[in-house]
């Protein structure tokens, strides 16, 4: 795992330093035709994510079992509160990405990739050397 992170981080650093990494051209980017298309894509993405099911089968089941002792109103509040929090978080992420397109110029993007690659390479070295210390 550590060597993989080191290789990926190193490739990011090299690509950023050479200038071979570029932001996609916003004029050529595919844009869905409507908000209903975006909503549908969001639903499909959520349903295709296995971690969504794993969370509801494991963690949420425990929460729901505890909430069931207090009644159906608590169960409904838990469910709608959770879904509302997901919606708020996803809205924040969407707004951040949209705003980031205006902020993130080509140079800033390359610096971001360079820093991210450096951090991945650092983590790769930490994981690799710590595995040597514990004899994995």
mmCIF file of N, CA and C in Angstrom:
data_model
loop_
_atom_site.group_PDB
_atom_site.id
_atom_site.type_symbol
_atom_site.label_atom_id
_atom_site.label_comp_id
_atom_site.label_asym_id
_atom_site.label_seq_id
_atom_site.Cartn_x
_atom_site.Cartn_y
_atom_site.Cartn_z
ATOM 1 N N UNK A 1 0.801 -1.192 0.000
ATOM 2 C CA UNK A 1 0.000 0.000 0.000
ATOM 3 C C UNK A 1 0.844 1.255 0.000
ATOM 4 N N UNK A 2 1.904 1.253 0.831
ATOM 5 C CA UNK A 2 2.757 2.427 0.921
ATOM 6 C C UNK A 2 3.473 2.709 -0.385
ATOM 7 N N UNK A 3 3.960 1.648 -1.030
ATOM 8 C CA UNK A 3 4.653 1.836 -2.305
ATOM 9 C C UNK A 3 3.699 2.323 -3.392
ATOM 10 N N UNK A 4 2.459 1.860 -3.343
ATOM 11 C CA UNK A 4 1.464 2.324 -4.312
ATOM 12 C C UNK A 4 1.196 3.810 -4.135
ATOM 13 N N UNK A 5 0.993 4.235 -2.888
ATOM 14 C CA UNK A 5 0.795 5.665 -2.625
ATOM 15 C C UNK A 5 2.004 6.475 -3.061
ATOM 16 N N UNK A 6 3.187 5.963 -2.798
ATOM 17 C CA UNK A 6 4.410 6.652 -3.196
ATOM 18 C C UNK A 6 4.477 6.789 -4.719
ATOM 19 N N UNK A 7 4.120 5.727 -5.440
ATOM 20 C CA UNK A 7 4.139 5.767 -6.905
ATOM 21 C C UNK A 7 3.103 6.751 -7.452
ATOM 22 N N UNK A 8 1.899 6.722 -6.905
ATOM 23 C CA UNK A 8 0.854 7.638 -7.372
ATOM 24 C C UNK A 8 1.248 9.077 -7.062
ATOM 25 N N UNK A 9 1.688 9.323 -5.823
ATOM 26 C CA UNK A 9 2.110 10.672 -5.446
ATOM 27 C C UNK A 9 3.257 11.156 -6.309
ATOM 28 N N UNK A 10 4.224 10.273 -6.562
ATOM 29 C CA UNK A 10 5.349 10.642 -7.419
ATOM 30 C C UNK A 10 4.914 10.978 -8.833
ATOM 31 N N UNK A 11 3.961 10.215 -9.367
ATOM 32 C CA UNK A 11 3.482 10.504 -10.729
ATOM 33 C C UNK A 11 2.747 11.842 -10.776
ATOM 34 N N UNK A 12 2.021 12.186 -9.715
ATOM 35 C CA UNK A 12 1.366 13.499 -9.644
ATOM 36 C C UNK A 12 2.404 14.614 -9.619
ATOM 37 N N UNK A 13 3.442 14.430 -8.809
ATOM 38 C CA UNK A 13 4.490 15.448 -8.705
ATOM 39 C C UNK A 13 5.160 15.656 -10.058
ATOM 40 N N UNK A 14 5.509 14.567 -10.729
ATOM 41 C CA UNK A 14 6.173 14.659 -12.033
ATOM 42 C C UNK A 14 5.263 15.333 -13.055
ATOM 43 N N UNK A 15 3.997 14.917 -13.106
ATOM 44 C CA UNK A 15 3.064 15.500 -14.078
ATOM 45 C C UNK A 15 2.839 16.987 -13.805
ATOM 46 N N UNK A 16 2.726 17.366 -12.535
ATOM 47 C CA UNK A 16 2.523 18.780 -12.199
ATOM 48 C C UNK A 16 3.765 19.593 -12.537
ATOM 49 N N UNK A 17 4.946 19.048 -12.260
ATOM 50 C CA UNK A 17 6.191 19.763 -12.541
ATOM 51 C C UNK A 17 6.405 19.933 -14.044
ATOM 52 N N UNK A 18 6.036 18.930 -14.827
ATOM 53 C CA UNK A 18 6.191 19.009 -16.282
ATOM 54 C C UNK A 18 5.100 19.846 -16.942
ATOM 55 N N UNK A 19 4.027 20.091 -16.216
ATOM 56 C CA UNK A 19 2.919 20.852 -16.788
ATOM 57 C C UNK A 19 2.022 20.024 -17.684
ATOM 58 N N UNK A 20 2.030 18.701 -17.504
ATOM 59 C CA UNK A 20 1.194 17.844 -18.354
ATOM 60 C C UNK A 20 -0.203 17.650 -17.786
ATOM 61 N N UNK A 21 -0.456 18.182 -16.590
ATOM 62 C CA UNK A 21 -1.792 18.114 -15.995
ATOM 63 C C UNK A 21 -2.487 19.441 -16.253
ATOM 64 N N UNK A 22 -3.692 19.376 -16.791
ATOM 65 C CA UNK A 22 -4.443 20.593 -17.111
ATOM 66 C C UNK A 22 -5.877 20.463 -16.623
ATOM 67 N N UNK A 23 -6.474 21.598 -16.320
ATOM 68 C CA UNK A 23 -7.904 21.620 -16.022
ATOM 69 C C UNK A 23 -8.678 21.339 -17.296
ATOM 70 N N UNK A 24 -9.804 20.655 -17.204
ATOM 71 C CA UNK A 24 -10.632 20.466 -18.397
ATOM 72 C C UNK A 24 -11.143 21.813 -18.900
ATOM 73 N N UNK A 25 -11.285 21.932 -20.198
ATOM 74 C CA UNK A 25 -11.804 23.162 -20.793
ATOM 75 C C UNK A 25 -13.289 23.276 -20.475
ATOM 76 N N UNK A 26 -13.705 24.331 -19.742
ATOM 77 C CA UNK A 26 -15.120 24.438 -19.362
ATOM 78 C C UNK A 26 -16.057 24.580 -20.560
ATOM 79 N N UNK A 27 -15.549 25.089 -21.664
ATOM 80 C CA UNK A 27 -16.390 25.235 -22.859
ATOM 81 C C UNK A 27 -16.688 23.884 -23.503
ATOM 82 N N UNK A 28 -15.797 22.929 -23.310
ATOM 83 C CA UNK A 28 -15.974 21.616 -23.929
ATOM 84 C C UNK A 28 -16.556 20.597 -22.970
ATOM 85 N N UNK A 29 -16.730 20.986 -21.716
ATOM 86 C CA UNK A 29 -17.253 20.054 -20.712
ATOM 87 C C UNK A 29 -18.710 19.729 -21.004
ATOM 88 N N UNK A 30 -19.073 18.486 -20.761
ATOM 89 C CA UNK A 30 -20.458 18.057 -20.946
ATOM 90 C C UNK A 30 -21.312 18.625 -19.822
ATOM 91 N N UNK A 31 -22.417 19.220 -20.183
ATOM 92 C CA UNK A 31 -23.333 19.757 -19.182
ATOM 93 C C UNK A 31 -24.691 19.065 -19.343
ATOM 94 N N UNK A 32 -25.187 18.448 -18.270
ATOM 95 C CA UNK A 32 -26.515 17.827 -18.350
ATOM 96 C C UNK A 32 -27.566 18.864 -18.723
ATOM 97 N N UNK A 33 -28.610 18.402 -19.371
ATOM 98 C CA UNK A 33 -29.587 19.325 -19.939
ATOM 99 C C UNK A 33 -30.535 19.942 -18.924
ATOM 100 N N UNK A 34 -30.731 19.328 -17.777
ATOM 101 C CA UNK A 34 -31.705 19.888 -16.838
ATOM 102 C C UNK A 34 -31.379 19.465 -15.410
ATOM 103 N N UNK A 35 -32.056 20.137 -14.464
ATOM 104 C CA UNK A 35 -31.882 19.772 -13.060
ATOM 105 C C UNK A 35 -32.428 18.380 -12.779
ATOM 106 N N UNK A 36 -33.464 17.973 -13.494
ATOM 107 C CA UNK A 36 -33.999 16.627 -13.271
ATOM 108 C C UNK A 36 -32.979 15.571 -13.700
ATOM 109 N N UNK A 37 -32.203 15.876 -14.740
ATOM 110 C CA UNK A 37 -31.139 14.965 -15.150
ATOM 111 C C UNK A 37 -30.086 14.864 -14.054
ATOM 112 N N UNK A 38 -29.709 16.011 -13.483
ATOM 113 C CA UNK A 38 -28.732 16.006 -12.393
ATOM 114 C C UNK A 38 -29.255 15.229 -11.195
ATOM 115 N N UNK A 39 -30.521 15.431 -10.861
ATOM 116 C CA UNK A 39 -31.127 14.719 -9.738
ATOM 117 C C UNK A 39 -31.101 13.218 -9.993
ATOM 118 N N UNK A 40 -31.485 12.827 -11.194
ATOM 119 C CA UNK A 40 -31.479 11.409 -11.556
ATOM 120 C C UNK A 40 -30.086 10.804 -11.485
ATOM 121 N N UNK A 41 -29.086 11.548 -11.966
ATOM 122 C CA UNK A 41 -27.708 11.070 -11.884
ATOM 123 C C UNK A 41 -27.263 10.923 -10.427
ATOM 124 N N UNK A 42 -27.697 11.842 -9.573
ATOM 125 C CA UNK A 42 -27.378 11.750 -8.146
ATOM 126 C C UNK A 42 -27.984 10.518 -7.508
ATOM 127 N N UNK A 43 -29.233 10.223 -7.857
ATOM 128 C CA UNK A 43 -29.908 9.039 -7.314
ATOM 129 C C UNK A 43 -29.200 7.769 -7.782
ATOM 130 N N UNK A 44 -28.879 7.704 -9.072
ATOM 131 C CA UNK A 44 -28.205 6.521 -9.612
ATOM 132 C C UNK A 44 -26.837 6.335 -8.956
ATOM 133 N N UNK A 45 -26.102 7.430 -8.783
ATOM 134 C CA UNK A 45 -24.789 7.349 -8.144
ATOM 135 C C UNK A 45 -24.909 6.844 -6.715
ATOM 136 N N UNK A 46 -25.885 7.353 -5.980
ATOM 137 C CA UNK A 46 -26.094 6.908 -4.602
ATOM 138 C C UNK A 46 -26.437 5.429 -4.558
ATOM 139 N N UNK A 47 -27.344 4.994 -5.411
ATOM 140 C CA UNK A 47 -27.762 3.594 -5.411
ATOM 141 C C UNK A 47 -26.655 2.661 -5.886
ATOM 142 N N UNK A 48 -25.728 3.174 -6.692
ATOM 143 C CA UNK A 48 -24.620 2.354 -7.177
ATOM 144 C C UNK A 48 -23.473 2.281 -6.173
ATOM 145 N N UNK A 49 -23.532 3.091 -5.121
ATOM 146 C CA UNK A 49 -22.460 3.137 -4.129
ATOM 147 C C UNK A 49 -22.684 2.048 -3.077
ATOM 148 N N UNK A 50 -21.827 1.028 -3.023
ATOM 149 C CA UNK A 50 -22.037 -0.051 -2.053
ATOM 150 C C UNK A 50 -21.908 0.420 -0.603
ATOM 151 N N UNK A 51 -21.168 1.482 -0.368
ATOM 152 C CA UNK A 51 -20.997 1.965 1.004
ATOM 153 C C UNK A 51 -22.292 2.536 1.561
ATOM 154 N N UNK A 52 -23.155 3.023 0.684
ATOM 155 C CA UNK A 52 -24.461 3.529 1.126
ATOM 156 C C UNK A 52 -25.246 2.388 1.775
ATOM 157 N N UNK A 53 -25.269 1.237 1.112
ATOM 158 C CA UNK A 53 -25.980 0.077 1.655
ATOM 159 C C UNK A 53 -25.299 -0.429 2.922
ATOM 160 N N UNK A 54 -23.977 -0.503 2.896
ATOM 161 C CA UNK A 54 -23.252 -0.978 4.074
ATOM 162 C C UNK A 54 -23.530 -0.100 5.289
ATOM 163 N N UNK A 55 -23.582 1.218 5.092
ATOM 164 C CA UNK A 55 -23.850 2.117 6.210
ATOM 165 C C UNK A 55 -25.241 1.853 6.778
ATOM 166 N N UNK A 56 -26.241 1.748 5.909
ATOM 167 C CA UNK A 56 -27.606 1.538 6.387
ATOM 168 C C UNK A 56 -27.773 0.159 7.024
ATOM 169 N N UNK A 57 -27.039 -0.846 6.553
ATOM 170 C CA UNK A 57 -27.166 -2.189 7.118
ATOM 171 C C UNK A 57 -26.419 -2.313 8.444
ATOM 172 N N UNK A 58 -25.353 -1.560 8.621
ATOM 173 C CA UNK A 58 -24.545 -1.702 9.839
ATOM 174 C C UNK A 58 -24.816 -0.579 10.832
ATOM 175 N N UNK A 59 -24.253 0.569 10.605
ATOM 176 C CA UNK A 59 -24.321 1.681 11.564
ATOM 177 C C UNK A 59 -25.754 2.153 11.776
ATOM 178 N N UNK A 60 -26.452 2.411 10.689
ATOM 179 C CA UNK A 60 -27.813 2.950 10.811
ATOM 180 C C UNK A 60 -28.749 1.964 11.489
ATOM 181 N N UNK A 61 -28.544 0.680 11.261
ATOM 182 C CA UNK A 61 -29.404 -0.317 11.904
ATOM 183 C C UNK A 61 -29.303 -0.222 13.419
ATOM 184 N N UNK A 62 -28.102 -0.037 13.921
ATOM 185 C CA UNK A 62 -27.919 0.137 15.360
ATOM 186 C C UNK A 62 -28.616 1.382 15.879
ATOM 187 N N UNK A 63 -28.468 2.478 15.143
ATOM 188 C CA UNK A 63 -29.147 3.719 15.539
ATOM 189 C C UNK A 63 -30.665 3.546 15.516
ATOM 190 N N UNK A 64 -31.150 2.902 14.474
ATOM 191 C CA UNK A 64 -32.595 2.706 14.352
ATOM 192 C C UNK A 64 -33.123 1.801 15.459
ATOM 193 N N UNK A 65 -32.356 0.790 15.833
ATOM 194 C CA UNK A 65 -32.782 -0.096 16.927
ATOM 195 C C UNK A 65 -32.885 0.675 18.236
ATOM 196 N N UNK A 66 -31.943 1.575 18.477
ATOM 197 C CA UNK A 66 -32.002 2.398 19.688
ATOM 198 C C UNK A 66 -33.174 3.373 19.627
ATOM 199 N N UNK A 67 -33.389 3.955 18.453
ATOM 200 C CA UNK A 67 -34.462 4.936 18.311
ATOM 201 C C UNK A 67 -35.836 4.280 18.387
ATOM 202 N N UNK A 68 -35.930 3.026 17.989
ATOM 203 C CA UNK A 68 -37.211 2.319 17.989
ATOM 204 C C UNK A 68 -37.792 2.228 19.399
ATOM 205 N N UNK A 69 -36.929 2.169 20.385
ATOM 206 C CA UNK A 69 -37.398 2.088 21.770
ATOM 207 C C UNK A 69 -38.157 3.347 22.180
ATOM 208 N N UNK A 70 -37.910 4.455 21.481
ATOM 209 C CA UNK A 70 -38.566 5.719 21.834
ATOM 210 C C UNK A 70 -39.792 6.001 20.963
ATOM 211 N N UNK A 71 -39.965 5.271 19.868
ATOM 212 C CA UNK A 71 -41.180 5.438 19.083
ATOM 213 C C UNK A 71 -40.943 5.792 17.625
ATOM 214 N N UNK A 72 -42.038 5.735 16.863
ATOM 215 C CA UNK A 72 -42.000 5.968 15.423
ATOM 216 C C UNK A 72 -41.616 7.402 15.082
ATOM 217 N N UNK A 73 -41.983 8.350 15.926
ATOM 218 C CA UNK A 73 -41.632 9.752 15.674
ATOM 219 C C UNK A 73 -40.117 9.921 15.683
ATOM 220 N N UNK A 74 -39.452 9.238 16.604
ATOM 221 C CA UNK A 74 -37.991 9.312 16.677
ATOM 222 C C UNK A 74 -37.358 8.669 15.448
ATOM 223 N N UNK A 75 -37.921 7.547 14.998
ATOM 224 C CA UNK A 75 -37.414 6.901 13.783
ATOM 225 C C UNK A 75 -37.534 7.830 12.581
ATOM 226 N N UNK A 76 -38.690 8.461 12.436
ATOM 227 C CA UNK A 76 -38.897 9.390 11.324
ATOM 228 C C UNK A 76 -37.948 10.579 11.432
ATOM 229 N N UNK A 77 -37.777 11.100 12.647
ATOM 230 C CA UNK A 77 -36.871 12.234 12.847
ATOM 231 C C UNK A 77 -35.436 11.837 12.504
ATOM 232 N N UNK A 78 -35.031 10.633 12.906
ATOM 233 C CA UNK A 78 -33.689 10.152 12.586
ATOM 234 C C UNK A 78 -33.503 10.076 11.070
ATOM 235 N N UNK A 79 -34.433 9.432 10.390
ATOM 236 C CA UNK A 79 -34.310 9.252 8.945
ATOM 237 C C UNK A 79 -34.279 10.593 8.215
ATOM 238 N N UNK A 80 -35.258 11.438 8.474
ATOM 239 C CA UNK A 80 -35.322 12.716 7.760
ATOM 240 C C UNK A 80 -34.190 13.655 8.170
ATOM 241 N N UNK A 81 -33.763 13.575 9.417
ATOM 242 C CA UNK A 81 -32.607 14.363 9.842
ATOM 243 C C UNK A 81 -31.345 13.932 9.125
ATOM 244 N N UNK A 82 -31.186 12.617 8.982
ATOM 245 C CA UNK A 82 -30.006 12.097 8.296
ATOM 246 C C UNK A 82 -30.023 12.479 6.814
ATOM 247 N N UNK A 83 -31.145 12.290 6.178
ATOM 248 C CA UNK A 83 -31.259 12.626 4.757
ATOM 249 C C UNK A 83 -31.061 14.126 4.546
ATOM 250 N N UNK A 84 -31.618 14.944 5.435
ATOM 251 C CA UNK A 84 -31.451 16.400 5.331
ATOM 252 C C UNK A 84 -29.987 16.799 5.494
ATOM 253 N N UNK A 85 -29.289 16.159 6.424
ATOM 254 C CA UNK A 85 -27.865 16.453 6.614
ATOM 255 C C UNK A 85 -27.068 16.057 5.369
ATOM 256 N N UNK A 86 -27.396 14.907 4.773
ATOM 257 C CA UNK A 86 -26.739 14.502 3.525
ATOM 258 C C UNK A 86 -26.989 15.530 2.429
ATOM 259 N N UNK A 87 -28.230 15.968 2.309
ATOM 260 C CA UNK A 87 -28.583 16.946 1.281
ATOM 261 C C UNK A 87 -27.817 18.253 1.497
ATOM 262 N N UNK A 88 -27.754 18.717 2.749
ATOM 263 C CA UNK A 88 -27.037 19.962 3.052
ATOM 264 C C UNK A 88 -25.549 19.823 2.722
ATOM 265 N N UNK A 89 -24.957 18.697 3.083
ATOM 266 C CA UNK A 89 -23.540 18.477 2.807
ATOM 267 C C UNK A 89 -23.284 18.411 1.306
ATOM 268 N N UNK A 90 -24.123 17.677 0.583
ATOM 269 C CA UNK A 90 -23.948 17.574 -0.865
ATOM 270 C C UNK A 90 -24.152 18.918 -1.554
ATOM 271 N N UNK A 91 -25.086 19.723 -1.051
ATOM 272 C CA UNK A 91 -25.294 21.065 -1.599
ATOM 273 C C UNK A 91 -24.053 21.921 -1.377
ATOM 274 N N UNK A 92 -23.475 21.833 -0.182
ATOM 275 C CA UNK A 92 -22.245 22.569 0.115
ATOM 276 C C UNK A 92 -21.121 22.143 -0.830
ATOM 277 N N UNK A 93 -20.967 20.835 -1.044
ATOM 278 C CA UNK A 93 -19.924 20.349 -1.942
ATOM 279 C C UNK A 93 -20.146 20.842 -3.367
ATOM 280 N N UNK A 94 -21.384 20.803 -3.839
ATOM 281 C CA UNK A 94 -21.690 21.270 -5.193
ATOM 282 C C UNK A 94 -21.375 22.747 -5.350
ATOM 283 N N UNK A 95 -21.778 23.545 -4.370
ATOM 284 C CA UNK A 95 -21.505 24.985 -4.420
ATOM 285 C C UNK A 95 -20.003 25.249 -4.380
ATOM 286 N N UNK A 96 -19.278 24.467 -3.595
ATOM 287 C CA UNK A 96 -17.825 24.639 -3.508
ATOM 288 C C UNK A 96 -17.150 24.316 -4.836
ATOM 289 N N UNK A 97 -17.586 23.243 -5.474
ATOM 290 C CA UNK A 97 -17.014 22.875 -6.768
ATOM 291 C C UNK A 97 -17.329 23.948 -7.799
ATOM 292 N N UNK A 98 -18.549 24.438 -7.801
ATOM 293 C CA UNK A 98 -18.933 25.483 -8.743
ATOM 294 C C UNK A 98 -18.108 26.746 -8.528
ATOM 295 N N UNK A 99 -17.951 27.159 -7.280
ATOM 296 C CA UNK A 99 -17.150 28.350 -6.978
ATOM 297 C C UNK A 99 -15.680 28.091 -7.274
ATOM 298 N N UNK A 100 -15.241 26.867 -7.055
ATOM 299 C CA UNK A 100 -13.846 26.526 -7.292
ATOM 300 C C UNK A 100 -13.439 26.650 -8.742
ATOM 301 N N UNK A 101 -14.354 26.472 -9.655
ATOM 302 C CA UNK A 101 -14.040 26.608 -11.079
ATOM 303 C C UNK A 101 -13.589 28.024 -11.409
ATOM 304 N N UNK A 102 -14.155 29.003 -10.713
ATOM 305 C CA UNK A 102 -13.749 30.389 -10.948
ATOM 306 C C UNK A 102 -12.433 30.707 -10.249
ATOM 307 N N UNK A 103 -12.188 30.073 -9.117
ATOM 308 C CA UNK A 103 -11.000 30.350 -8.312
ATOM 309 C C UNK A 103 -9.779 29.576 -8.789
ATOM 310 N N UNK A 104 -9.988 28.352 -9.230
ATOM 311 C CA UNK A 104 -8.893 27.438 -9.523
ATOM 312 C C UNK A 104 -8.384 27.635 -10.944
ATOM 313 N N UNK A 105 -7.359 28.472 -11.090
ATOM 314 C CA UNK A 105 -6.750 28.702 -12.399
ATOM 315 C C UNK A 105 -5.802 27.547 -12.715
ATOM 316 N N UNK A 106 -5.249 27.557 -13.910
ATOM 317 C CA UNK A 106 -4.327 26.496 -14.302
ATOM 318 C C UNK A 106 -3.133 26.371 -13.371
ATOM 319 N N UNK A 107 -2.522 27.508 -12.999
ATOM 320 C CA UNK A 107 -1.352 27.479 -12.100
ATOM 321 C C UNK A 107 -1.753 26.976 -10.714
ATOM 322 N N UNK A 108 -2.850 27.475 -10.185
ATOM 323 C CA UNK A 108 -3.305 27.034 -8.859
ATOM 324 C C UNK A 108 -3.635 25.543 -8.865
ATOM 325 N N UNK A 109 -4.195 25.082 -9.966
ATOM 326 C CA UNK A 109 -4.526 23.664 -10.091
ATOM 327 C C UNK A 109 -3.257 22.817 -10.051
ATOM 328 N N UNK A 110 -2.231 23.233 -10.800
ATOM 329 C CA UNK A 110 -0.972 22.485 -10.801
ATOM 330 C C UNK A 110 -0.332 22.477 -9.414
ATOM 331 N N UNK A 111 -0.397 23.615 -8.713
ATOM 332 C CA UNK A 111 0.147 23.671 -7.350
ATOM 333 C C UNK A 111 -0.636 22.727 -6.440
ATOM 334 N N UNK A 112 -1.967 22.712 -6.575
ATOM 335 C CA UNK A 112 -2.795 21.813 -5.774
ATOM 336 C C UNK A 112 -2.424 20.355 -6.038
ATOM 337 N N UNK A 113 -2.236 19.988 -7.297
ATOM 338 C CA UNK A 113 -1.847 18.623 -7.656
ATOM 339 C C UNK A 113 -0.455 18.309 -7.105
ATOM 340 N N UNK A 114 0.460 19.268 -7.194
ATOM 341 C CA UNK A 114 1.814 19.082 -6.676
ATOM 342 C C UNK A 114 1.795 18.840 -5.164
ATOM 343 N N UNK A 115 1.044 19.658 -4.439
ATOM 344 C CA UNK A 115 0.946 19.504 -2.983
ATOM 345 C C UNK A 115 0.263 18.179 -2.629
ATOM 346 N N UNK A 116 -0.819 17.847 -3.339
ATOM 347 C CA UNK A 116 -1.518 16.577 -3.083
ATOM 348 C C UNK A 116 -0.604 15.390 -3.359
ATOM 349 N N UNK A 117 0.129 15.450 -4.460
ATOM 350 C CA UNK A 117 1.069 14.381 -4.783
ATOM 351 C C UNK A 117 2.163 14.255 -3.745
ATOM 352 N N UNK A 118 2.653 15.395 -3.268
ATOM 353 C CA UNK A 118 3.669 15.373 -2.216
ATOM 354 C C UNK A 118 3.145 14.742 -0.941
ATOM 355 N N UNK A 119 1.902 15.068 -0.595
ATOM 356 C CA UNK A 119 1.308 14.501 0.611
ATOM 357 C C UNK A 119 1.102 12.997 0.455
ATOM 358 N N UNK A 120 0.640 12.567 -0.726
ATOM 359 C CA UNK A 120 0.472 11.126 -0.954
ATOM 360 C C UNK A 120 1.811 10.405 -0.888
ATOM 361 N N UNK A 121 2.845 11.003 -1.479
ATOM 362 C CA UNK A 121 4.173 10.387 -1.433
ATOM 363 C C UNK A 121 4.669 10.304 0.009
ATOM 364 N N UNK A 122 4.438 11.358 0.779
ATOM 365 C CA UNK A 122 4.827 11.358 2.195
ATOM 366 C C UNK A 122 4.112 10.231 2.951
ATOM 367 N N UNK A 123 2.786 10.132 2.764
ATOM 368 C CA UNK A 123 2.037 9.060 3.429
ATOM 369 C C UNK A 123 2.532 7.688 2.987
ATOM 370 N N UNK A 124 2.846 7.551 1.700
ATOM 371 C CA UNK A 124 3.372 6.285 1.202
ATOM 372 C C UNK A 124 4.662 5.894 1.899
ATOM 373 N N UNK A 125 5.552 6.881 2.079
ATOM 374 C CA UNK A 125 6.811 6.588 2.780
ATOM 375 C C UNK A 125 6.556 6.239 4.246
ATOM 376 N N UNK A 126 5.654 6.979 4.889
ATOM 377 C CA UNK A 126 5.331 6.689 6.292
ATOM 378 C C UNK A 126 4.786 5.272 6.422
ATOM 379 N N UNK A 127 3.832 4.906 5.560
ATOM 380 C CA UNK A 127 3.251 3.563 5.624
ATOM 381 C C UNK A 127 4.302 2.491 5.338
ATOM 382 N N UNK A 128 5.133 2.736 4.330
ATOM 383 C CA UNK A 128 6.143 1.750 3.958
ATOM 384 C C UNK A 128 7.133 1.528 5.094
ATOM 385 N N UNK A 129 7.685 2.608 5.630
ATOM 386 C CA UNK A 129 8.690 2.459 6.686
ATOM 387 C C UNK A 129 8.088 1.950 7.992
ATOM 388 N N UNK A 130 6.844 2.306 8.271
ATOM 389 C CA UNK A 130 6.225 1.767 9.488
ATOM 390 C C UNK A 130 5.956 0.270 9.333
ATOM 391 N N UNK A 131 5.691 -0.181 8.118
ATOM 392 C CA UNK A 131 5.501 -1.625 7.913
ATOM 393 C C UNK A 131 6.812 -2.377 8.106
ATOM 394 N N UNK A 132 7.936 -1.751 7.793
ATOM 395 C CA UNK A 132 9.236 -2.391 8.024
ATOM 396 C C UNK A 132 9.528 -2.505 9.516
ATOM 397 N N UNK A 133 9.108 -1.491 10.272
ATOM 398 C CA UNK A 133 9.357 -1.492 11.716
ATOM 399 C C UNK A 133 8.578 -2.581 12.439
ATOM 400 N N UNK A 134 7.350 -2.853 11.967
ATOM 401 C CA UNK A 134 6.548 -3.866 12.657
ATOM 402 C C UNK A 134 6.644 -5.234 11.983
ATOM 403 N N UNK A 135 7.442 -5.313 10.928
ATOM 404 C CA UNK A 135 7.713 -6.602 10.304
ATOM 405 C C UNK A 135 6.604 -7.155 9.442
ATOM 406 N N UNK A 136 5.879 -6.283 8.756
ATOM 407 C CA UNK A 136 4.816 -6.773 7.861
ATOM 408 C C UNK A 136 5.432 -7.226 6.555
#
